[in-house]
mmCIF file of C-alpha atoms in Angstrom:
data_model
loop_
_atom_site.group_PDB
_atom_site.id
_atom_site.type_symbol
_atom_site.label_atom_id
_atom_site.label_comp_id
_atom_site.label_asym_id
_atom_site.label_seq_id
_atom_site.Cartn_x
_atom_site.Cartn_y
_atom_site.Cartn_z
ATOM 1 C CA MET A 30 4.929 -16.059 26.915
ATOM 2 C CA LYS A 31 6.098 -19.127 26.008
ATOM 3 C CA HIS A 32 5.619 -20.321 22.674
ATOM 4 C CA SER A 33 6.806 -23.596 20.497
ATOM 5 C CA ILE A 34 8.339 -23.173 17.339
ATOM 6 C CA THR A 35 9.628 -25.632 14.748
ATOM 7 C CA CYS A 36 12.521 -24.941 12.832
ATOM 8 C CA GLN A 37 13.310 -26.102 9.040
ATOM 9 C CA CYS A 38 15.425 -28.658 10.179
ATOM 10 C CA GLU A 39 12.378 -29.964 12.098
ATOM 11 C CA HIS A 40 13.368 -29.268 15.742
ATOM 12 C CA ARG A 41 11.179 -28.345 18.174
ATOM 13 C CA PHE A 42 11.781 -26.020 20.938
ATOM 14 C CA ASP A 43 10.003 -23.581 23.549
ATOM 15 C CA VAL A 44 11.188 -19.907 23.783
ATOM 16 C CA GLU A 45 9.791 -16.993 26.027
ATOM 17 C CA ILE A 46 8.275 -14.088 23.506
ATOM 18 C CA PRO A 47 7.385 -10.948 25.326
ATOM 19 C CA GLU A 48 4.247 -9.404 24.565
ATOM 20 C CA GLU A 49 4.927 -5.873 25.507
ATOM 21 C CA VAL A 50 7.908 -3.764 24.851
ATOM 22 C CA ASN A 51 8.628 0.029 25.957
ATOM 23 C CA LEU A 52 10.927 1.694 24.254
ATOM 24 C CA ASP A 53 11.624 4.360 26.537
ATOM 25 C CA GLN A 54 12.637 1.687 29.146
ATOM 26 C CA ASN A 55 14.154 -0.521 26.458
ATOM 27 C CA GLU A 56 16.173 1.607 24.112
ATOM 28 C CA ALA A 57 18.384 -1.116 22.577
ATOM 29 C CA ALA A 58 15.064 -2.509 20.886
ATOM 30 C CA ILE A 59 14.711 0.823 19.059
ATOM 31 C CA ASP A 60 17.729 -0.187 17.256
ATOM 32 C CA GLU A 61 17.080 -4.071 17.384
ATOM 33 C CA LEU A 62 13.387 -3.011 15.148
ATOM 34 C CA CYS A 63 15.516 -0.791 13.110
ATOM 35 C CA ASN A 64 18.114 -3.196 11.826
ATOM 36 C CA GLY A 65 15.695 -6.180 11.817
ATOM 37 C CA THR A 66 17.297 -8.235 14.434
ATOM 38 C CA PHE A 67 14.407 -7.729 17.154
ATOM 39 C CA LEU A 68 12.958 -11.159 18.540
ATOM 40 C CA THR A 69 15.384 -12.830 16.144
ATOM 41 C CA ILE A 70 15.986 -16.543 17.632
ATOM 42 C CA VAL A 71 18.820 -18.828 16.957
ATOM 43 C CA CYS A 72 17.479 -22.592 16.707
ATOM 44 C CA PRO A 73 19.459 -24.692 19.177
ATOM 45 C CA SER A 74 19.670 -27.710 16.927
ATOM 46 C CA CYS A 75 21.025 -25.901 13.520
ATOM 47 C CA ASP A 76 21.846 -22.429 14.739
ATOM 48 C CA THR A 77 19.994 -21.016 11.881
ATOM 49 C CA PRO A 78 18.381 -17.666 12.724
ATOM 50 C CA LEU A 79 14.503 -17.536 12.654
ATOM 51 C CA LYS A 80 12.053 -14.546 12.887
ATOM 52 C CA PRO A 81 8.742 -15.833 13.817
ATOM 53 C CA GLU A 82 6.004 -13.283 14.404
ATOM 54 C CA PHE A 83 3.459 -13.069 17.293
ATOM 55 C CA THR A 84 1.292 -10.548 18.395
ATOM 56 C CA LEU A 85 3.300 -7.747 20.241
ATOM 57 C CA SER A 86 2.180 -4.349 21.915
ATOM 58 C CA ILE A 87 4.830 -1.777 21.584
ATOM 59 C CA GLU A 88 4.353 1.314 24.047
ATOM 60 C CA TRP A 89 6.516 4.459 23.219
ATOM 61 C CA PRO A 90 5.292 7.202 25.829
ATOM 62 C CA SER A 91 7.810 9.815 25.042
ATOM 63 C CA HIS A 92 6.476 9.685 21.582
ATOM 64 C CA HIS A 93 2.741 9.367 22.466
ATOM 65 C CA THR A 94 2.699 5.807 20.441
ATOM 66 C CA TYR A 95 1.041 2.530 21.445
ATOM 67 C CA LEU A 96 1.440 -0.016 18.550
ATOM 68 C CA GLN A 97 -0.405 -3.261 18.455
ATOM 69 C CA VAL A 98 1.659 -5.457 15.917
ATOM 70 C CA LEU A 99 -0.052 -8.126 14.507
ATOM 71 C CA PRO A 100 1.580 -11.031 12.780
ATOM 72 C CA GLU A 101 1.404 -11.055 8.823
ATOM 73 C CA PHE A 102 -0.623 -14.076 8.805
ATOM 74 C CA ASP A 103 -3.448 -12.155 10.527
ATOM 75 C CA ARG A 104 -4.006 -9.293 7.995
ATOM 76 C CA ASN A 105 -6.555 -11.038 5.942
ATOM 77 C CA GLY A 106 -8.408 -11.739 9.084
ATOM 78 C CA PHE A 107 -7.775 -8.166 10.550
ATOM 79 C CA TYR A 108 -9.587 -6.854 7.000
ATOM 80 C CA ARG A 109 -12.606 -9.177 8.145
ATOM 81 C CA ASN A 110 -12.975 -7.818 11.473
ATOM 82 C CA GLN A 111 -11.853 -11.650 12.702
ATOM 83 C CA VAL A 112 -8.888 -10.291 14.717
ATOM 84 C CA LYS A 113 -9.367 -8.223 18.129
ATOM 85 C CA THR A 114 -7.462 -4.875 18.295
ATOM 86 C CA LYS A 115 -6.659 -3.167 21.751
ATOM 87 C CA PRO A 116 -8.562 0.121 21.844
ATOM 88 C CA HIS A 117 -6.613 3.235 21.423
ATOM 89 C CA ALA A 118 -3.620 1.415 19.712
ATOM 90 C CA GLU A 119 -2.607 1.800 16.420
ATOM 91 C CA VAL A 120 -2.114 -1.422 14.308
ATOM 92 C CA VAL A 121 0.532 -2.228 12.052
ATOM 93 C CA ILE A 122 0.877 -5.614 10.569
ATOM 94 C CA GLY A 123 4.231 -7.733 10.414
ATOM 95 C CA TYR A 124 7.541 -6.786 12.404
ATOM 96 C CA PRO A 125 9.143 -5.423 9.164
ATOM 97 C CA GLU A 126 5.986 -2.740 9.201
ATOM 98 C CA ALA A 127 6.823 -2.232 12.735
ATOM 99 C CA ALA A 128 10.347 -1.278 12.228
ATOM 100 C CA ASP A 129 9.194 1.105 9.464
ATOM 101 C CA ARG A 130 6.865 2.955 11.937
ATOM 102 C CA ILE A 131 9.376 3.121 14.698
ATOM 103 C CA MET A 132 11.874 4.509 12.313
ATOM 104 C CA VAL A 133 9.364 7.305 10.973
ATOM 105 C CA LEU A 134 8.547 8.065 14.471
ATOM 106 C CA LYS A 135 12.095 8.245 15.491
ATOM 107 C CA GLU A 136 12.643 10.971 12.817
ATOM 108 C CA GLY A 137 9.595 12.807 13.961
ATOM 109 C CA LEU A 138 7.483 12.434 10.902
ATOM 110 C CA ASP A 139 3.936 11.838 10.144
ATOM 111 C CA PRO A 140 3.447 8.434 9.236
ATOM 112 C CA ILE A 141 0.236 8.946 7.221
ATOM 113 C CA VAL A 142 2.332 11.300 5.156
ATOM 114 C CA ILE A 143 5.182 8.537 4.913
ATOM 115 C CA GLU A 144 2.515 6.074 3.715
ATOM 116 C CA ALA A 145 1.344 8.971 1.034
ATOM 117 C CA LEU A 146 4.786 9.068 -0.380
ATOM 118 C CA LYS A 147 5.179 5.176 -0.649
ATOM 119 C CA TYR A 148 1.945 5.479 -2.608
ATOM 120 C CA TYR A 149 3.449 7.799 -5.276
ATOM 121 C CA LEU A 150 6.612 5.971 -5.351
ATOM 122 C CA LEU A 151 4.480 2.651 -6.124
ATOM 123 C CA LEU A 152 2.581 4.360 -8.556
ATOM 124 C CA LYS A 153 6.084 5.122 -10.595
ATOM 125 C CA ALA A 154 6.977 1.333 -9.918
ATOM 126 C CA ASP A 155 3.957 0.201 -11.701
ATOM 127 C CA GLU A 156 4.746 2.559 -14.439
ATOM 128 C CA THR A 157 8.272 1.059 -14.870
ATOM 129 C CA ASN A 158 7.357 -2.611 -14.330
ATOM 130 C CA PRO A 159 3.431 -3.298 -14.210
ATOM 131 C CA GLU A 160 3.980 -7.168 -13.489
ATOM 132 C CA ALA A 161 6.121 -6.379 -10.434
ATOM 133 C CA GLU A 162 4.321 -6.580 -6.778
ATOM 134 C CA ALA A 163 6.776 -3.603 -5.267
ATOM 135 C CA THR A 164 6.803 -2.699 -2.005
ATOM 136 C CA ALA A 165 8.306 0.585 -0.387
ATOM 137 C CA TRP A 166 10.133 1.276 2.835
ATOM 138 C CA PHE A 167 11.112 3.895 4.979
ATOM 139 C CA THR A 168 14.919 3.722 5.602
ATOM 140 C CA GLY A 169 15.775 7.087 7.411
ATOM 141 C CA ARG A 170 16.489 10.605 6.773
ATOM 142 C CA ALA A 171 19.814 12.375 5.870
ATOM 143 C CA GLY A 172 19.501 16.115 6.143
ATOM 144 C CA ASP A 173 16.734 17.507 3.770
ATOM 145 C CA VAL A 174 16.186 14.001 1.925
ATOM 146 C CA LEU A 175 13.897 11.244 2.827
ATOM 147 C CA GLU A 176 15.327 7.661 1.736
ATOM 148 C CA PHE A 177 12.880 4.925 0.380
ATOM 149 C CA HIS A 178 13.913 1.323 -0.719
ATOM 150 C CA VAL A 179 11.774 -0.056 -3.209
ATOM 151 C CA HIS A 180 11.753 -3.838 -3.389
ATOM 152 C CA GLY A 181 10.022 -6.219 -6.266
ATOM 153 C CA LEU A 182 10.825 -4.104 -9.469
ATOM 154 C CA ARG A 183 13.719 -6.757 -10.252
ATOM 155 C CA ASN A 184 14.744 -9.927 -8.634
ATOM 156 C CA ASP A 185 17.458 -9.475 -5.947
ATOM 157 C CA GLU A 186 17.746 -5.735 -6.802
ATOM 158 C CA VAL A 187 16.710 -2.962 -4.211
ATOM 159 C CA ALA A 188 15.759 0.664 -5.996
ATOM 160 C CA VAL A 189 16.570 3.388 -3.768
ATOM 161 C CA SER A 190 14.558 6.539 -3.863
ATOM 162 C CA LYS A 191 15.680 9.710 -2.364
ATOM 163 C CA VAL A 192 12.417 12.146 -1.837
ATOM 164 C CA PRO A 193 13.248 15.934 -0.989
ATOM 165 C CA PHE A 194 12.056 16.966 2.478
ATOM 166 C CA ALA A 195 10.151 19.856 0.543
ATOM 167 C CA ILE A 196 7.922 16.999 -1.229
ATOM 168 C CA TYR A 197 7.183 15.593 2.236
ATOM 169 C CA SER A 198 6.268 19.022 3.837
ATOM 170 C CA LYS A 199 4.253 19.967 0.578
ATOM 171 C CA THR A 200 2.246 16.542 1.219
ATOM 172 C CA GLU A 201 2.204 17.175 4.867
ATOM 173 C CA GLY A 202 0.094 20.456 3.992
ATOM 174 C CA GLU A 203 -2.100 18.561 1.359
ATOM 175 C CA TYR A 204 -2.966 16.424 4.325
ATOM 176 C CA HIS A 205 -3.894 18.915 6.657
ATOM 177 C CA LYS A 206 -5.528 21.194 4.379
ATOM 178 C CA ASN A 207 -7.848 18.024 3.374
ATOM 179 C CA PRO A 208 -7.481 14.825 5.450
ATOM 180 C CA ASP A 209 -10.490 13.193 3.707
ATOM 181 C CA SER A 210 -8.769 13.787 0.233
ATOM 182 C CA GLU A 211 -7.291 11.005 -1.548
ATOM 183 C CA PRO A 212 -4.957 8.937 -1.146
ATOM 184 C CA PHE A 213 -5.122 9.992 2.527
ATOM 185 C CA LYS A 214 -8.457 8.724 3.139
ATOM 186 C CA SER A 215 -7.857 5.392 1.619
ATOM 187 C CA LEU A 216 -4.461 4.864 3.617
ATOM 188 C CA ARG A 217 -6.399 4.634 6.865
ATOM 189 C CA TRP A 218 -8.577 1.430 7.878
ATOM 190 C CA GLY A 219 -9.636 1.917 11.139
ATOM 191 C CA PRO A 220 -6.702 2.070 13.298
ATOM 192 C CA TYR A 221 -4.469 0.725 10.759
ATOM 193 C CA ILE A 222 -2.506 3.149 8.386
ATOM 194 C CA SER A 223 -0.682 1.846 5.493
ATOM 195 C CA VAL A 224 -0.260 1.851 1.495
ATOM 196 C CA GLN A 225 -1.042 -1.713 2.116
ATOM 197 C CA ASN A 226 -4.773 -0.542 2.617
ATOM 198 C CA LEU A 227 -4.993 0.122 -1.003
ATOM 199 C CA LEU A 228 -4.485 -3.202 -1.966
ATOM 200 C CA ARG A 229 -6.561 -5.179 0.758
ATOM 201 C CA PRO A 230 -8.573 -8.009 -0.489
ATOM 202 C CA GLU A 231 -12.159 -7.197 -1.640
ATOM 203 C CA LEU A 232 -14.572 -7.784 1.605
ATOM 204 C CA GLU A 233 -17.923 -9.988 0.307
#
């Protein structure tokens, strides 16, 4: 679909943005999502790389996955049921969340367990710096260790947290034993699984 984009240099131009991507048919998109270059657009006037967000469907049949990616600016509207979502699709909000989810699925991990681990990491981050607005992201697996990056604890610094896979397995067992217990229950908001659901705006 054609979209009009305005760069910071005030140059306005049209660009074709796909509405859907099939990761089995376009395997290059997997790496582009994971390394943050997916749908990066270069301004033809000043050569500035731009990363606009538009609604996108990601299909990955081999992983039994169908994601609807909503732009970050639709987050509050989604929580207020003002954004239409596709039936049978899991929702992620923002391209960084889409990249995170693809990395989780690529490693054969359960998204809700990963989001629970992020929750525990953010609890520790809050103890370290209660004033920080920290975020946690899954960045991969190396053997028996899962790596997460925690942003926002200090300016221009990223904390690297390495979680033993045994902790993942223990958390996964807790989830399967009682999926309605916390924090698992609050990590899901309809079709959206995310630690961000614990921070969602209060609805009137």
